[in-house]
């Protein structure tokens, strides 16, 4: 385009000039025109030679506060969230792969400590250097956050580590998923796609241990907050294996899962009664497909307690069947609704009750949870309102989350919300956290 404009300008100048040009001046004009063309050629070569930097970086700074709504006799502070955080994100693109880094440095005012969390430090790329067969595989090796499955805040086959303390305190949802040092191999074939994840050393959940929120202890029949830690001798150092095979047939995506490792929370105990992690295998499947105006999903998982095959050991959690049915659709413009039914069925429940130390506090044979969600986006997508409620009709308790996010520009974001627990019995899952109900707010600046 630039060359066309230049040609038109030269022609116009020749027409407007005096007719009596000498041969010498005409030659000089031609030479000048040639020089100008050469200059444009050099400019184009400069543009083509300019390279995009392989290194990119970004991040954010954040301040977040949260306050308990009710005093908790077991915890000596009303603070539930006091974060001053900086996150750095950096990527370096190689010829056929990428090096990625995500790291957080933050001051935790609840614990009065400075914390560092490396959420990602990994190499990711295709294995084409191994030949045609290798080109069908991608690999990601290093610290990374992993997830799969179909549930919203409900996990059946996703056995990757979670951070429930961050979730209950009101940190961003990204912190619900905790990182692990793993190797992920993904294969893509006409008949099936495969993900294989190996974590060389077991990585547990960051559960409720009494540091931020108290929890029910059946031995005392009340909530306690000892901020317990699992002894090194009771924490496995074996590898974990997770497998997913998935394929889209028509409009339905099918997936099959497998896991070999341990329970992610220390629900078991050793002979001295100290918390430990029990061996666990998980097998399951899921399907997701469009249905009517929305999206339907179904998922199943069998949690096989390897150390308690008949349910008679009160120190080890029993095996479970887990089921999930869900449906999501846009109700009106910018308003999306989701409903889920989730169930846990304990295998050998009669044997559990016959051998339990505190049978009055044991979970019912079948526990049901219904979740509902409404998400509304307004002000040209700059404001998001998210309401999510867990309700268990079998336990008579629940947990309601509300979060508002406002980001009118790319540079900053304001969040605010509440975590509200309710129920009648002090020992049921959600009701035990009633004194943990809190409100929170945060400001995040992106750079």
Coordinates of C-alpha atoms in Angstrom, one line a residue:
X1 CA 0.0 0.0 0.0
X2 CA 2.8 2.4 0.9
X3 CA 4.5 1.7 -2.5
X4 CA 1.2 2.5 -4.4
X5 CA 0.8 5.8 -2.6
X6 CA 4.4 6.7 -3.4
X7 CA 3.9 5.9 -7.1
X8 CA 0.8 8.1 -7.2
X9 CA 2.7 11.0 -5.6
X10 CA 5.6 10.8 -8.1
X11 CA 3.1 10.7 -11.1
X12 CA 1.3 13.7 -9.7
X13 CA 4.5 15.6 -9.3
X14 CA 5.6 14.9 -12.9
X15 CA 2.3 16.2 -14.3
X16 CA 2.4 19.4 -12.2
X17 CA 6.0 20.2 -13.0
X18 CA 7.1 22.5 -16.0
X19 CA 7.1 20.7 -19.3
X20 CA 10.6 21.8 -20.2
X21 CA 12.7 19.4 -18.2
X22 CA 16.2 18.6 -19.4
X23 CA 17.3 15.1 -20.0
X24 CA 19.7 15.5 -17.1
X25 CA 17.0 16.6 -14.6
X26 CA 14.8 13.7 -15.8
X27 CA 17.7 11.3 -15.1
X28 CA 18.2 12.8 -11.7
X29 CA 14.5 12.4 -11.0
X30 CA 14.6 8.7 -11.9
X31 CA 17.7 8.2 -9.7
X32 CA 15.9 9.9 -6.8
X33 CA 12.9 7.7 -7.3
X34 CA 15.1 4.6 -7.4
X35 CA 16.8 5.7 -4.1
X36 CA 13.4 6.1 -2.5
X37 CA 12.4 2.6 -3.6
X38 CA 15.6 1.3 -2.1
X39 CA 14.9 3.1 1.1
X40 CA 11.4 1.5 1.4
X41 CA 13.0 -1.9 0.6
X42 CA 15.4 -1.4 3.5
X43 CA 12.6 -0.4 5.8
X44 CA 10.6 -3.5 4.9
X45 CA 13.7 -5.7 5.5
X46 CA 14.0 -4.0 8.9
X47 CA 10.4 -4.8 9.7
X48 CA 10.8 -8.4 8.7
X49 CA 14.0 -8.8 10.7
X50 CA 12.4 -7.4 13.9
X51 CA 11.8 -10.4 16.2
X52 CA 9.3 -10.8 19.1
X53 CA 11.0 -11.4 22.4
X54 CA 10.8 -15.1 23.5
X55 CA 10.4 -13.8 27.1
X56 CA 7.2 -12.5 28.5
X57 CA 6.2 -11.6 32.0
X58 CA 3.3 -10.2 34.0
X59 CA 1.8 -10.5 37.5
X60 CA -0.2 -8.8 40.1
X61 CA -0.1 -7.3 43.6
X62 CA -3.0 -8.0 46.0
X63 CA -4.2 -7.0 49.4
X64 CA -7.0 -9.1 50.9
X65 CA -8.8 -9.1 54.3
X66 CA -11.3 -11.4 55.8
X67 CA -13.2 -11.3 59.2
X68 CA -15.1 -14.0 61.1
X69 CA -18.8 -13.3 61.6
X70 CA -19.0 -15.3 64.8
X71 CA -16.4 -15.8 67.5
X72 CA -14.9 -19.3 67.7
X73 CA -14.0 -20.5 71.2
X74 CA -11.3 -22.8 69.8
X75 CA -9.5 -20.1 67.7
X76 CA -8.1 -17.0 69.4
X77 CA -8.5 -14.6 66.5
X78 CA -11.4 -13.2 64.4
X79 CA -9.1 -12.8 61.4
X80 CA -9.7 -15.3 58.6
X81 CA -7.7 -13.6 55.9
X82 CA -4.9 -11.0 55.9
X83 CA -2.8 -11.3 52.8
X84 CA -0.3 -9.0 51.2
X85 CA 0.6 -10.8 48.0
X86 CA 2.8 -10.5 44.9
X87 CA 2.6 -13.0 42.0
X88 CA 5.1 -13.2 39.2
X89 CA 4.3 -14.9 35.9
X90 CA 7.0 -15.5 33.3
X91 CA 7.2 -17.6 30.2
X92 CA 10.2 -18.3 27.9
X93 CA 9.4 -19.7 24.5
X94 CA 12.0 -22.0 23.0
X95 CA 12.0 -23.4 19.5
X96 CA 9.4 -26.1 20.1
X97 CA 8.6 -25.8 23.8
X98 CA 8.0 -23.4 26.7
X99 CA 9.4 -22.7 30.1
X100 CA 6.7 -21.4 32.5
X101 CA 6.9 -19.9 36.0
X102 CA 4.2 -18.8 38.4
X103 CA 5.3 -17.9 41.9
X104 CA 3.7 -16.1 44.9
X105 CA 5.4 -14.3 47.7
X106 CA 3.0 -13.2 50.4
X107 CA 2.6 -12.1 54.0
X108 CA 0.0 -14.1 55.9
X109 CA -1.3 -11.8 58.6
X110 CA -3.4 -14.6 60.2
X111 CA -0.3 -16.8 60.9
X112 CA 2.1 -13.7 61.0
X113 CA 4.4 -15.4 58.5
X114 CA 6.0 -14.8 55.1
X115 CA 5.1 -17.6 52.7
X116 CA 6.5 -18.6 49.2
X117 CA 4.5 -20.8 46.9
X118 CA 5.8 -21.9 43.5
X119 CA 2.6 -22.7 41.6
X120 CA 4.3 -23.5 38.3
X121 CA 7.9 -24.0 37.3
X122 CA 7.7 -26.4 34.3
X123 CA 8.9 -27.3 30.9
X124 CA 6.1 -28.0 28.3
X125 CA 6.5 -29.1 24.7
X126 CA 5.8 -31.7 22.0
X127 CA 8.0 -34.8 21.7
X128 CA 8.4 -34.5 17.9
X129 CA 12.2 -34.8 18.4
X130 CA 11.6 -38.5 19.0
X131 CA 10.2 -39.0 15.5
X132 CA 6.8 -39.2 13.9
X133 CA 5.5 -41.3 16.8
X134 CA 6.7 -38.8 19.4
X135 CA 4.8 -36.0 17.6
X136 CA 1.6 -37.5 19.0
X137 CA 2.7 -36.6 22.5
X138 CA 3.0 -33.5 24.6
X139 CA 4.8 -33.5 28.0
X140 CA 4.8 -31.1 30.9
X141 CA 7.3 -31.7 33.6
X142 CA 7.8 -29.7 36.9
X143 CA 5.7 -27.9 39.5
X144 CA 2.2 -27.4 38.1
X145 CA -1.5 -27.2 38.9
X146 CA -3.6 -30.1 37.6
X147 CA -7.3 -30.8 37.4
X148 CA -9.9 -32.9 35.6
X149 CA -13.4 -34.2 36.1
X150 CA -16.8 -32.5 35.5
X151 CA -18.0 -31.2 38.9
X152 CA -18.2 -27.6 40.1
X153 CA -16.4 -27.6 43.5
X154 CA -17.2 -31.3 43.8
X155 CA -14.5 -33.8 43.1
X156 CA -14.9 -37.5 42.3
X157 CA -12.0 -38.5 40.1
X158 CA -9.9 -35.4 40.5
X159 CA -7.3 -36.6 43.1
X160 CA -4.9 -33.7 42.6
X161 CA -4.2 -31.6 45.8
X162 CA -6.6 -28.9 46.9
X163 CA -6.3 -26.0 49.4
X164 CA -9.5 -25.9 51.4
X165 CA -8.1 -23.3 53.8
X166 CA -7.7 -20.8 51.0
X167 CA -11.2 -21.8 49.6
X168 CA -13.0 -21.2 53.0
X169 CA -11.0 -18.0 53.6
X170 CA -12.1 -16.3 50.4
X171 CA -8.9 -16.4 48.3
X172 CA -9.4 -16.5 44.6
X173 CA -10.7 -19.8 43.2
X174 CA -7.3 -20.4 41.5
X175 CA -5.9 -21.1 45.0
X176 CA -8.4 -24.0 45.6
X177 CA -6.2 -26.1 43.3
X178 CA -2.8 -26.6 45.0
X179 CA 0.4 -27.3 42.9
X180 CA 2.3 -30.6 42.8
X181 CA 5.7 -31.6 41.4
X182 CA 4.6 -33.9 38.6
X183 CA 5.2 -35.2 35.1
X184 CA 2.2 -35.2 32.7
X185 CA 2.3 -37.0 29.4
X186 CA -0.6 -36.4 26.9
X187 CA -1.1 -38.5 23.8
X188 CA -3.5 -37.7 21.0
X189 CA -4.8 -40.5 18.7
X190 CA -7.7 -41.0 16.4
X191 CA -9.4 -43.5 18.7
X192 CA -8.6 -42.0 22.1
X193 CA -6.7 -39.2 23.9
X194 CA -4.7 -40.1 27.0
X195 CA -3.3 -38.1 29.9
X196 CA -0.9 -39.8 32.3
X197 CA 0.3 -38.0 35.4
X198 CA 3.1 -39.2 37.7
X199 CA 3.8 -37.5 41.0
X200 CA 7.0 -39.0 42.3
X201 CA 6.2 -38.1 45.9
X202 CA 2.7 -38.0 47.4
X203 CA 1.2 -34.5 47.6
X204 CA -1.7 -34.1 50.1
X205 CA -4.4 -31.6 50.4
X206 CA -4.0 -28.5 52.5
X207 CA -7.0 -29.3 54.6
X208 CA -8.6 -27.8 57.7
X209 CA -6.0 -28.3 60.4
X210 CA -7.0 -25.7 63.0
X211 CA -4.7 -22.9 61.9
X212 CA -7.5 -20.7 60.5
X213 CA -10.6 -22.7 61.3
X214 CA -11.5 -25.2 64.0
X215 CA -13.0 -28.7 63.2
X216 CA -15.1 -31.3 65.0
X217 CA -13.2 -33.9 67.0
X218 CA -15.3 -36.9 67.9
X219 CA -13.1 -37.9 70.8
X220 CA -14.1 -34.7 72.6
X221 CA -17.5 -34.2 71.0
X222 CA -16.7 -30.6 70.1
X223 CA -14.6 -28.4 67.8
X224 CA -10.9 -28.1 68.4
X225 CA -8.1 -26.2 66.8
X226 CA -4.8 -27.9 67.6
X227 CA -3.1 -26.9 64.3
X228 CA -2.0 -30.5 64.0
X229 CA 0.6 -31.8 61.6
X230 CA 1.0 -35.3 60.3
X231 CA 4.2 -36.9 61.4
X232 CA 6.8 -37.5 58.7
X233 CA 6.6 -41.2 59.4
X234 CA 2.8 -41.1 58.7
X235 CA 3.1 -39.2 55.4
X236 CA 3.8 -41.4 52.4
X237 CA 6.7 -40.8 50.2
X238 CA 5.6 -43.1 47.4
X239 CA 4.6 -42.0 43.9
X240 CA 1.0 -41.3 42.8
X241 CA -0.3 -42.3 39.4
X242 CA -3.3 -40.7 37.6
X243 CA -4.8 -41.7 34.2
X244 CA -7.5 -40.2 32.0
X245 CA -8.6 -41.5 28.7
X246 CA -11.2 -39.4 26.8
X247 CA -12.9 -39.2 23.5
X248 CA -15.7 -37.2 21.9
X249 CA -18.3 -39.3 20.1
X250 CA -20.8 -37.1 18.3
X251 CA -21.6 -34.4 20.8
X252 CA -20.7 -36.4 23.9
X253 CA -17.3 -36.4 25.5
X254 CA -16.6 -39.6 27.4
X255 CA -13.8 -40.0 29.9
X256 CA -12.4 -42.8 32.0
X257 CA -10.2 -42.3 35.0
X258 CA -7.8 -44.2 37.2
X259 CA -5.8 -43.3 40.3
X260 CA -3.3 -45.2 42.5
X261 CA -2.1 -43.4 45.6
X262 CA -3.5 -42.3 49.0
X263 CA -6.4 -40.4 50.5
X264 CA -5.5 -36.7 50.1
X265 CA -6.7 -35.9 53.7
X266 CA -5.4 -37.7 56.9
X267 CA -8.7 -39.4 57.6
X268 CA -6.9 -42.5 58.8
X269 CA -5.0 -43.0 62.1
X270 CA -2.1 -45.2 63.2
X271 CA -2.1 -47.5 66.3
X272 CA -1.4 -44.5 68.5
X273 CA -4.3 -42.6 67.1
X274 CA -2.2 -40.1 65.2
X275 CA -3.4 -38.9 61.8
X276 CA -2.1 -40.7 58.7
X277 CA -3.0 -41.2 55.0
X278 CA -4.4 -44.5 53.9
X279 CA -3.9 -46.2 50.5
X280 CA -6.5 -45.6 47.9
X281 CA -7.3 -46.6 44.3
X282 CA -10.0 -44.7 42.4
X283 CA -11.7 -45.8 39.2
X284 CA -14.4 -43.8 37.4
X285 CA -16.0 -42.4 34.3
X286 CA -17.8 -39.3 33.1
X287 CA -19.8 -38.0 30.2
X288 CA -20.7 -34.4 29.1
X289 CA -23.1 -33.5 26.3
X290 CA -25.4 -30.7 25.1
X291 CA -29.0 -31.4 26.3
X292 CA -31.8 -29.0 25.3
X293 CA -30.7 -25.4 25.8
X294 CA -27.9 -26.4 28.2
X295 CA -25.1 -28.8 29.1
X296 CA -25.6 -32.1 31.0
X297 CA -23.0 -34.1 32.9
X298 CA -22.7 -37.3 34.7
X299 CA -19.7 -38.7 36.7
X300 CA -19.0 -41.8 38.8
X301 CA -16.1 -42.9 40.9
X302 CA -15.3 -45.9 43.1
X303 CA -12.9 -45.1 45.9
X304 CA -11.3 -48.4 46.9
X305 CA -9.9 -48.4 50.4
X306 CA -7.0 -50.8 50.0
X307 CA -6.3 -51.1 53.7
X308 CA -9.9 -51.9 54.7
X309 CA -11.4 -54.2 52.2
X310 CA -14.3 -55.4 54.5
X311 CA -14.9 -52.1 56.4
X312 CA -14.1 -53.5 59.8
X313 CA -11.0 -51.3 60.5
X314 CA -12.2 -48.2 62.4
X315 CA -8.8 -46.5 61.8
X316 CA -9.2 -46.5 58.0
X317 CA -12.0 -44.8 55.9
X318 CA -14.3 -47.3 54.1
X319 CA -14.6 -47.6 50.4
X320 CA -17.1 -45.3 48.7
X321 CA -19.2 -45.1 45.5
X322 CA -19.5 -41.4 44.4
X323 CA -22.1 -40.2 41.9
X324 CA -22.7 -36.8 40.2
X325 CA -25.5 -35.5 37.9
X326 CA -25.4 -31.9 36.8
X327 CA -27.0 -29.5 34.4
X328 CA -26.1 -25.9 33.3
X329 CA -27.8 -23.4 31.0
X330 CA -28.2 -19.7 30.4
X331 CA -31.5 -18.8 32.0
X332 CA -31.7 -15.2 30.5
X333 CA -29.1 -13.0 28.9
X334 CA -26.0 -12.9 31.0
X335 CA -27.5 -15.1 33.8
X336 CA -26.3 -18.7 34.0
X337 CA -27.7 -21.3 36.3
X338 CA -26.2 -24.7 37.4
X339 CA -27.6 -27.5 39.5
X340 CA -25.8 -30.6 40.7
X341 CA -26.8 -33.7 42.7
X342 CA -23.8 -35.4 44.4
X343 CA -23.9 -38.6 46.5
X344 CA -21.5 -40.7 48.6
X345 CA -22.4 -44.3 49.4
X346 CA -20.3 -46.0 52.0
X347 CA -19.5 -49.6 51.3
X348 CA -19.8 -52.1 54.2
X349 CA -21.6 -49.4 56.4
X350 CA -22.9 -52.0 58.8
X351 CA -19.4 -53.2 59.5
X352 CA -18.3 -49.6 60.0
X353 CA -21.0 -49.0 62.6
X354 CA -20.3 -52.2 64.4
X355 CA -16.6 -51.4 64.8
X356 CA -16.6 -47.5 65.0
X357 CA -15.3 -45.9 68.2
X358 CA -17.9 -43.2 68.0
X359 CA -20.8 -44.5 65.9
X360 CA -23.1 -41.6 66.8
X361 CA -20.8 -39.3 64.7
X362 CA -20.3 -41.5 61.7
X363 CA -21.7 -40.4 58.3
X364 CA -24.9 -42.0 57.1
X365 CA -24.6 -44.8 54.6
X366 CA -25.7 -42.5 51.8
X367 CA -25.0 -38.8 52.0
X368 CA -26.5 -36.5 49.5
X369 CA -25.5 -32.9 48.5
X370 CA -27.4 -30.6 46.1
X371 CA -25.6 -27.6 44.7
X372 CA -27.1 -24.6 43.0
X373 CA -25.3 -21.8 41.3
X374 CA -26.3 -18.5 39.7
X375 CA -23.7 -16.4 37.8
X376 CA -24.6 -13.0 36.5
X377 CA -22.5 -10.7 34.4
X378 CA -23.3 -7.0 34.0
X379 CA -21.9 -3.6 33.1
X380 CA -20.5 -4.9 29.8
X381 CA -19.0 -8.0 31.5
X382 CA -17.0 -5.9 34.0
X383 CA -19.1 -7.0 37.0
X384 CA -19.6 -10.7 37.9
X385 CA -21.9 -11.9 40.7
X386 CA -21.5 -15.5 41.6
X387 CA -23.8 -17.3 44.2
X388 CA -23.1 -20.9 45.0
X389 CA -24.9 -23.0 47.6
X390 CA -24.1 -26.5 48.9
X391 CA -27.0 -28.2 50.8
X392 CA -27.1 -31.7 52.3
X393 CA -30.6 -33.0 52.9
X394 CA -29.3 -36.0 54.7
X395 CA -27.0 -34.0 57.1
X396 CA -29.3 -31.0 57.3
X397 CA -26.4 -28.6 56.8
X398 CA -24.9 -26.5 54.0
X399 CA -22.4 -23.9 52.8
X400 CA -23.2 -20.7 50.8
X401 CA -20.6 -18.8 48.9
X402 CA -21.1 -15.4 47.4
X403 CA -18.5 -13.5 45.4
X404 CA -18.6 -10.2 43.5
X405 CA -15.8 -9.2 41.0
X406 CA -15.6 -5.8 39.5
X407 CA -12.9 -5.0 36.9
X408 CA -13.7 -2.0 34.7
X409 CA -10.2 -1.8 33.3
X410 CA -7.5 -4.3 32.7
X411 CA -5.2 -2.9 35.3
X412 CA -7.1 -3.6 38.5
X413 CA -9.9 -5.7 40.1
X414 CA -12.0 -5.5 43.3
X415 CA -13.4 -8.6 44.9
X416 CA -15.7 -9.1 47.8
X417 CA -17.9 -11.9 49.2
X418 CA -19.0 -14.1 52.0
X419 CA -18.6 -17.8 53.2
X420 CA -21.6 -18.8 55.3
X421 CA -21.9 -22.2 56.9
X422 CA -25.1 -23.5 58.5
X423 CA -26.6 -26.6 60.1
X424 CA -28.1 -28.2 63.2
X425 CA -25.7 -30.9 64.2
X426 CA -22.2 -29.8 65.3
X427 CA -20.5 -32.9 63.8
X428 CA -21.8 -32.9 60.2
X429 CA -19.4 -31.8 57.5
X430 CA -20.6 -28.2 56.8
X431 CA -22.2 -27.5 60.2
X432 CA -18.9 -28.0 62.0
X433 CA -17.6 -24.8 60.4
X434 CA -20.4 -22.5 61.4
X435 CA -18.0 -20.5 63.5
X436 CA -15.8 -20.1 60.4
X437 CA -18.4 -18.0 58.5
X438 CA -16.7 -14.9 57.2
X439 CA -16.8 -11.9 54.9
X440 CA -13.8 -10.8 52.8
X441 CA -12.6 -8.2 50.3
X442 CA -9.5 -7.8 48.1
X443 CA -7.9 -5.4 45.7
X444 CA -5.7 -6.7 42.9
X445 CA -3.5 -4.6 40.6
X446 CA -2.1 -6.2 37.5
X447 CA 1.3 -5.2 36.0

